[in-house]
Amino acid sequence: MTVSWAPVVYSDVAGSILMLLFSCWCAIHSWQLTKKRPDADFFNYLFLFTMAIVFFAISRSFGHLIKYLLFLNDMELVWQRIAPFSGAVNSTAFVVIFAFGISFHRFQKVHMEIENYRDNLEKMIATRTDELERAKNTLENILNNSNPINITGVNFDLLQANEAYYSIWPRVEESSEAIKCYESRPGIYCHTDACPLKLIVEGHEEVVQEVSKKIQGESRDFITTARPFRDVDGQLIGMVESFQDISLRKQAERVLIEMDNIKSEFISTAAHELNTPLSSMLGYTEFLRNPEKFGGFTDEQKNEFIEEVHVNAEALSRIVADLLDISRIESGKPVPMDLQEEDFVAVLRKKVRSFSLHHSGRNFRLDLPSEIVQPMLVIDRHRINQALENLLSNAVKYSPEEQEIVITGRENMAGWEIRISDQGIGMSADQLKRIFEKFYRGDASNTATEGLGLGMCIAKQSIEAHGGSIRVESTEGKGTTVILNLPYVAA
Amino acid sequence: MSTGRLRAALIVLAVILQSSPAWAVQAHGGAEGLVSHQIGHLLFTIGMGYLLFRLRSMRTESSGWFEFKIFILLLIAWNIMTFTGHWMNAFVADETFVKVHTSVLSMKIETAQDAIYYLTRLDHLILVPSFAFLLLALRKWRMAP
């Protein structure tokens, strides 16, 4: 069988050209690889190994191409001269490649050790980084969830502060220069001898001060504690200042003082309120006990005295009843109720008439609908009387004699709405807010009216015990209207 | 210089000094030329075989190593092929080649050795792909983060 020699020649020529191309390409890649990791010994090894391979490939390919060129030009003899050198170069390259091959394990060992070392190092770094990250997060959490804290340098630079700090002292617009503490939180101690940083620098180990600040219109009080902030060598580099919010404590102190004042005022008022009817009763009983001392009295006069004693005793009884009611309300017990179906309109009419009789100088006007559909309500007559009495007596107390007091009653779907309006001194918004507080007497010093300051509180409790509601509308200097709603059936 | 390195240097020197016209690629005229060249091929094969063996014990999951192993395998195959070709050359008679002047036009295949020789002359069919794999391996290593 005869086969063409052309495939051999073509594969030799084309293969040699391709080998030259691949070799150059490999050399370039290998060089770039070494440049990328100049510190990696193994890549340096790969570079040298590739260079040896490339050298072999180039010499062999050139050998082939030169051979065919010479053969084409009938220069076989020249090739016979060159061929031994070409073969020798190839053999040399083989030996070099062999050397690289068998020394691979040395590089491999070093490479593996480095890889292991790198892996361990990376793991260690990752573990440590994770630990540090967690520790940092924990510290940040603690710092941001604690009281406001800041660190100030000895040159008054605000070095660091937590989120809580910035919730009180907002961030100053950032600039290239450090923010000074007196810019961040200007206060009464800034630039004075009481400056905490100044005291720390002077050698104080702890500086405690009280500061106040208005935050969103609300006054807040803080205790600031400043301590030295030192570096690892113990050198003072600033101060750590923490802020403890004592606003609630301060508020409680203020309430306590107010309560104390109310108590003193109540004792004084109660003594006066109890003393007035008692003095009157003592006076009349003295008349009755020793009439001859006062020149004697007629039977009619004696009956009047007894009546006065009775009226004053009733007044005392009412005061004591009020105090008992308040005591019951205070202790959380419900107001005792004796609910009966009553003609509420008749109760209201009677109470207004009674007030008209007792306050003959005052003008009361009862305004009721011409046709009443449902006058009957389920109520505790005594409690409703007590509430109406308190409200009417307030209207009498706080309005001038010549002004009319209007009592309006209207039926609605749910029950009755009663409005008691006077054209008296009225109340300020602050007084209006506190009107139902026990022992509260609106501007008692100026009005100098009698009472323990329990009427409105008791009235509210009584009306609400019926399932009704009470509210007050008032304009200072123009008058007050108390609006109460009573359901047909107490809830 | 260590004994190993000295030995290697002496081998290289000996190979260069022993070059003669008989070492031509086409016809390794003298027995000494052919033997030296064949020893070169054997060393090449052993070196690559050893490298391949070492590579198996190394963590080579990362990209590029698979191509590198293929490259080594093909190089070993090429060495075996050319080694066989050089060997068979001794058994192929000059009359087997049909020539015009110095150019070979065709080959008369009469024996198994003739056929093996003809096939081994197509060694570039293995050598070129092996270099393609080396290129791929280097490229992947270079691209790796």
Short mmCIF file of N, CA, C and O in Angstrom, two decimals, chain A residues 299-359:
data_model
loop_
_atom_site.label_atom_id
_atom_site.label_comp_id
_atom_site.label_asym_id
_atom_site.label_seq_id
_atom_site.Cartn_x
_atom_site.Cartn_y
_atom_site.Cartn_z
N ASP A 299 -89.80 82.17 122.86
CA ASP A 299 -89.84 80.80 122.31
C ASP A 299 -89.57 80.79 120.80
O ASP A 299 -88.92 79.89 120.26
N GLU A 300 -90.10 81.84 120.17
CA GLU A 300 -89.88 81.94 118.72
C GLU A 300 -88.40 82.08 118.39
O GLU A 300 -87.87 81.44 117.47
N GLN A 301 -87.75 82.94 119.25
CA GLN A 301 -86.31 83.12 119.03
C GLN A 301 -85.55 81.82 119.28
O GLN A 301 -84.65 81.44 118.52
N LYS A 302 -85.95 81.13 120.34
CA LYS A 302 -85.29 79.87 120.65
C LYS A 302 -85.45 78.88 119.50
O LYS A 302 -84.50 78.16 119.13
N ASN A 303 -86.68 78.84 118.91
CA ASN A 303 -86.90 77.93 117.77
C ASN A 303 -86.00 78.30 116.59
O ASN A 303 -85.48 77.44 115.87
N GLU A 304 -85.84 79.63 116.37
CA GLU A 304 -84.94 80.08 115.30
C GLU A 304 -83.51 79.62 115.54
O GLU A 304 -82.81 79.17 114.62
N PHE A 305 -83.08 79.72 116.83
CA PHE A 305 -81.71 79.28 117.18
C PHE A 305 -81.53 77.79 116.89
O PHE A 305 -80.51 77.35 116.33
N ILE A 306 -82.57 77.03 117.32
CA ILE A 306 -82.50 75.57 117.11
C ILE A 306 -82.44 75.27 115.59
O ILE A 306 -81.66 74.43 115.13
N GLU A 307 -83.24 76.04 114.82
CA GLU A 307 -83.23 75.86 113.36
C GLU A 307 -81.84 76.16 112.79
O GLU A 307 -81.32 75.44 111.92
N GLU A 308 -81.22 77.26 113.29
CA GLU A 308 -79.88 77.63 112.81
C GLU A 308 -78.86 76.54 113.14
O GLU A 308 -77.98 76.20 112.32
N VAL A 309 -78.99 76.01 114.40
CA VAL A 309 -78.08 74.92 114.79
C VAL A 309 -78.26 73.74 113.82
O VAL A 309 -77.29 73.14 113.35
N HIS A 310 -79.51 73.44 113.49
CA HIS A 310 -79.80 72.33 112.59
C HIS A 310 -79.20 72.57 111.19
O HIS A 310 -78.56 71.67 110.61
N VAL A 311 -79.40 73.81 110.68
CA VAL A 311 -78.86 74.15 109.35
C VAL A 311 -77.34 73.99 109.33
O VAL A 311 -76.75 73.41 108.39
N ASN A 312 -76.70 74.51 110.40
CA ASN A 312 -75.23 74.41 110.46
C ASN A 312 -74.77 72.95 110.61
O ASN A 312 -73.74 72.55 110.04
N ALA A 313 -75.54 72.18 111.40
CA ALA A 313 -75.21 70.76 111.55
C ALA A 313 -75.31 70.05 110.20
O ALA A 313 -74.48 69.19 109.85
N GLU A 314 -76.37 70.46 109.42
CA GLU A 314 -76.52 69.89 108.07
C GLU A 314 -75.32 70.23 107.19
O GLU A 314 -74.81 69.37 106.45
N ALA A 315 -74.87 71.49 107.30
CA ALA A 315 -73.70 71.93 106.52
C ALA A 315 -72.48 71.09 106.89
O ALA A 315 -71.72 70.62 106.03
N LEU A 316 -72.31 70.88 108.21
CA LEU A 316 -71.18 70.04 108.68
C LEU A 316 -71.31 68.63 108.13
O LEU A 316 -70.33 68.02 107.69
N SER A 317 -72.54 68.14 108.18
CA SER A 317 -72.78 66.79 107.71
C SER A 317 -72.42 66.66 106.23
O SER A 317 -71.85 65.66 105.79
N ARG A 318 -72.77 67.73 105.46
CA ARG A 318 -72.46 67.70 104.02
C ARG A 318 -70.94 67.66 103.79
O ARG A 318 -70.44 66.91 102.95
N ILE A 319 -70.23 68.49 104.59
CA ILE A 319 -68.75 68.50 104.45
C ILE A 319 -68.18 67.13 104.76
O ILE A 319 -67.35 66.59 104.02
N VAL A 320 -68.66 66.54 105.84
CA VAL A 320 -68.16 65.21 106.24
C VAL A 320 -68.53 64.17 105.17
O VAL A 320 -67.70 63.32 104.81
N ALA A 321 -69.77 64.30 104.61
CA ALA A 321 -70.19 63.36 103.57
C ALA A 321 -69.29 63.48 102.34
O ALA A 321 -68.88 62.48 101.74
N ASP A 322 -69.00 64.76 101.97
CA ASP A 322 -68.09 64.99 100.84
C ASP A 322 -66.74 64.33 101.08
O ASP A 322 -66.17 63.67 100.21
N LEU A 323 -66.22 64.55 102.29
CA LEU A 323 -64.89 63.98 102.62
C LEU A 323 -64.93 62.45 102.55
O LEU A 323 -64.00 61.81 102.06
N LEU A 324 -66.04 61.89 103.04
CA LEU A 324 -66.16 60.43 103.00
C LEU A 324 -66.23 59.92 101.55
O LEU A 324 -65.62 58.90 101.21
N ASP A 325 -67.00 60.69 100.72
CA ASP A 325 -67.08 60.31 99.30
C ASP A 325 -65.70 60.33 98.65
O ASP A 325 -65.32 59.41 97.92
N ILE A 326 -64.97 61.41 98.91
CA ILE A 326 -63.62 61.54 98.32
C ILE A 326 -62.72 60.42 98.79
O ILE A 326 -61.96 59.82 98.02
N SER A 327 -62.84 60.11 100.09
CA SER A 327 -62.02 59.02 100.65
C SER A 327 -62.34 57.71 99.93
O SER A 327 -61.44 56.93 99.60
N ARG A 328 -63.65 57.51 99.67
CA ARG A 328 -64.07 56.28 98.99
C ARG A 328 -63.53 56.26 97.54
O ARG A 328 -63.01 55.26 97.07
N ILE A 329 -63.64 57.42 96.87
CA ILE A 329 -63.15 57.51 95.48
C ILE A 329 -61.64 57.25 95.45
O ILE A 329 -61.14 56.52 94.61
N GLU A 330 -60.93 57.85 96.43
CA GLU A 330 -59.48 57.70 96.53
C GLU A 330 -59.08 56.24 96.65
O GLU A 330 -58.11 55.79 96.03
N SER A 331 -59.84 55.51 97.48
CA SER A 331 -59.47 54.11 97.72
C SER A 331 -59.97 53.19 96.61
O SER A 331 -59.82 51.98 96.68
N GLY A 332 -60.57 53.78 95.57
CA GLY A 332 -60.98 52.99 94.41
C GLY A 332 -62.31 52.29 94.58
O GLY A 332 -62.70 51.48 93.72
N LYS A 333 -63.00 52.59 95.66
CA LYS A 333 -64.30 51.94 95.86
C LYS A 333 -65.36 52.67 95.04
O LYS A 333 -65.27 53.89 94.86
N PRO A 334 -66.39 51.95 94.54
CA PRO A 334 -67.42 52.64 93.75
C PRO A 334 -68.30 53.52 94.64
O PRO A 334 -68.47 53.24 95.83
N VAL A 335 -68.82 54.57 94.01
CA VAL A 335 -69.73 55.46 94.74
C VAL A 335 -71.03 54.67 95.01
O VAL A 335 -71.62 54.14 94.08
N PRO A 336 -71.46 54.55 96.28
CA PRO A 336 -72.68 53.78 96.55
C PRO A 336 -73.89 54.46 95.90
O PRO A 336 -74.05 55.68 96.02
N MET A 337 -74.70 53.70 95.21
CA MET A 337 -75.83 54.26 94.47
C MET A 337 -77.13 53.58 94.90
O MET A 337 -77.18 52.37 95.08
N ASP A 338 -78.17 54.39 95.02
CA ASP A 338 -79.51 53.85 95.32
C ASP A 338 -80.40 54.27 94.14
O ASP A 338 -81.04 55.31 94.17
N LEU A 339 -80.42 53.47 93.10
CA LEU A 339 -81.08 53.85 91.86
C LEU A 339 -82.59 53.58 91.93
O LEU A 339 -83.01 52.50 92.32
N GLN A 340 -83.34 54.59 91.57
CA GLN A 340 -84.82 54.51 91.54
C GLN A 340 -85.29 55.26 90.30
O GLN A 340 -84.63 56.18 89.83
N GLU A 341 -86.45 54.86 89.81
CA GLU A 341 -87.02 55.64 88.71
C GLU A 341 -87.63 56.91 89.30
O GLU A 341 -88.50 56.84 90.18
N GLU A 342 -87.11 58.03 88.87
CA GLU A 342 -87.52 59.31 89.45
C GLU A 342 -87.91 60.27 88.34
O GLU A 342 -87.43 60.18 87.21
N ASP A 343 -88.75 61.25 88.72
CA ASP A 343 -89.08 62.33 87.78
C ASP A 343 -87.95 63.34 87.85
O ASP A 343 -87.88 64.19 88.75
N PHE A 344 -87.04 63.23 86.90
CA PHE A 344 -85.84 64.07 86.93
C PHE A 344 -86.19 65.55 86.79
O PHE A 344 -85.59 66.41 87.45
N VAL A 345 -87.18 65.83 85.97
CA VAL A 345 -87.57 67.23 85.76
C VAL A 345 -88.05 67.84 87.07
O VAL A 345 -87.70 68.98 87.42
N ALA A 346 -88.81 67.04 87.85
CA ALA A 346 -89.29 67.53 89.14
C ALA A 346 -88.12 67.78 90.09
O ALA A 346 -88.08 68.79 90.81
N VAL A 347 -87.14 66.85 90.05
CA VAL A 347 -85.95 67.00 90.91
C VAL A 347 -85.23 68.29 90.56
O VAL A 347 -84.83 69.07 91.43
N LEU A 348 -85.07 68.51 89.24
CA LEU A 348 -84.34 69.71 88.77
C LEU A 348 -85.10 70.98 89.17
O LEU A 348 -84.50 71.94 89.68
N ARG A 349 -86.40 70.97 88.95
CA ARG A 349 -87.22 72.14 89.28
C ARG A 349 -87.11 72.46 90.76
O ARG A 349 -86.92 73.61 91.15
N LYS A 350 -87.23 71.40 91.59
CA LYS A 350 -87.20 71.58 93.04
C LYS A 350 -85.86 72.17 93.48
O LYS A 350 -85.80 73.07 94.33
N LYS A 351 -84.76 71.64 92.87
CA LYS A 351 -83.41 72.10 93.27
C LYS A 351 -83.23 73.57 92.90
O LYS A 351 -82.71 74.37 93.69
N VAL A 352 -83.69 73.95 91.69
CA VAL A 352 -83.54 75.33 91.25
C VAL A 352 -84.39 76.25 92.14
O VAL A 352 -83.93 77.32 92.56
N ARG A 353 -85.60 75.78 92.46
CA ARG A 353 -86.47 76.59 93.32
C ARG A 353 -85.84 76.77 94.70
O ARG A 353 -85.80 77.85 95.25
N SER A 354 -85.30 75.68 95.23
CA SER A 354 -84.65 75.72 96.54
C SER A 354 -83.50 76.73 96.53
O SER A 354 -83.34 77.51 97.47
N PHE A 355 -82.70 76.71 95.43
CA PHE A 355 -81.58 77.65 95.33
C PHE A 355 -82.07 79.09 95.23
O PHE A 355 -81.48 80.00 95.79
N SER A 356 -83.21 79.25 94.50
CA SER A 356 -83.78 80.60 94.36
C SER A 356 -84.20 81.14 95.72
O SER A 356 -84.00 82.32 96.03
N LEU A 357 -84.76 80.24 96.54
CA LEU A 357 -85.21 80.65 97.88
C LEU A 357 -84.03 80.99 98.77
O LEU A 357 -84.04 81.98 99.49
N HIS A 358 -82.99 80.12 98.74
CA HIS A 358 -81.83 80.34 99.60
C HIS A 358 -80.96 81.51 99.15
O HIS A 358 -80.25 82.10 99.95
N HIS A 359 -80.98 81.80 97.84
CA HIS A 359 -80.17 82.91 97.33
C HIS A 359 -81.14 83.90 96.70
O HIS A 359 -81.23 84.02 95.47
#
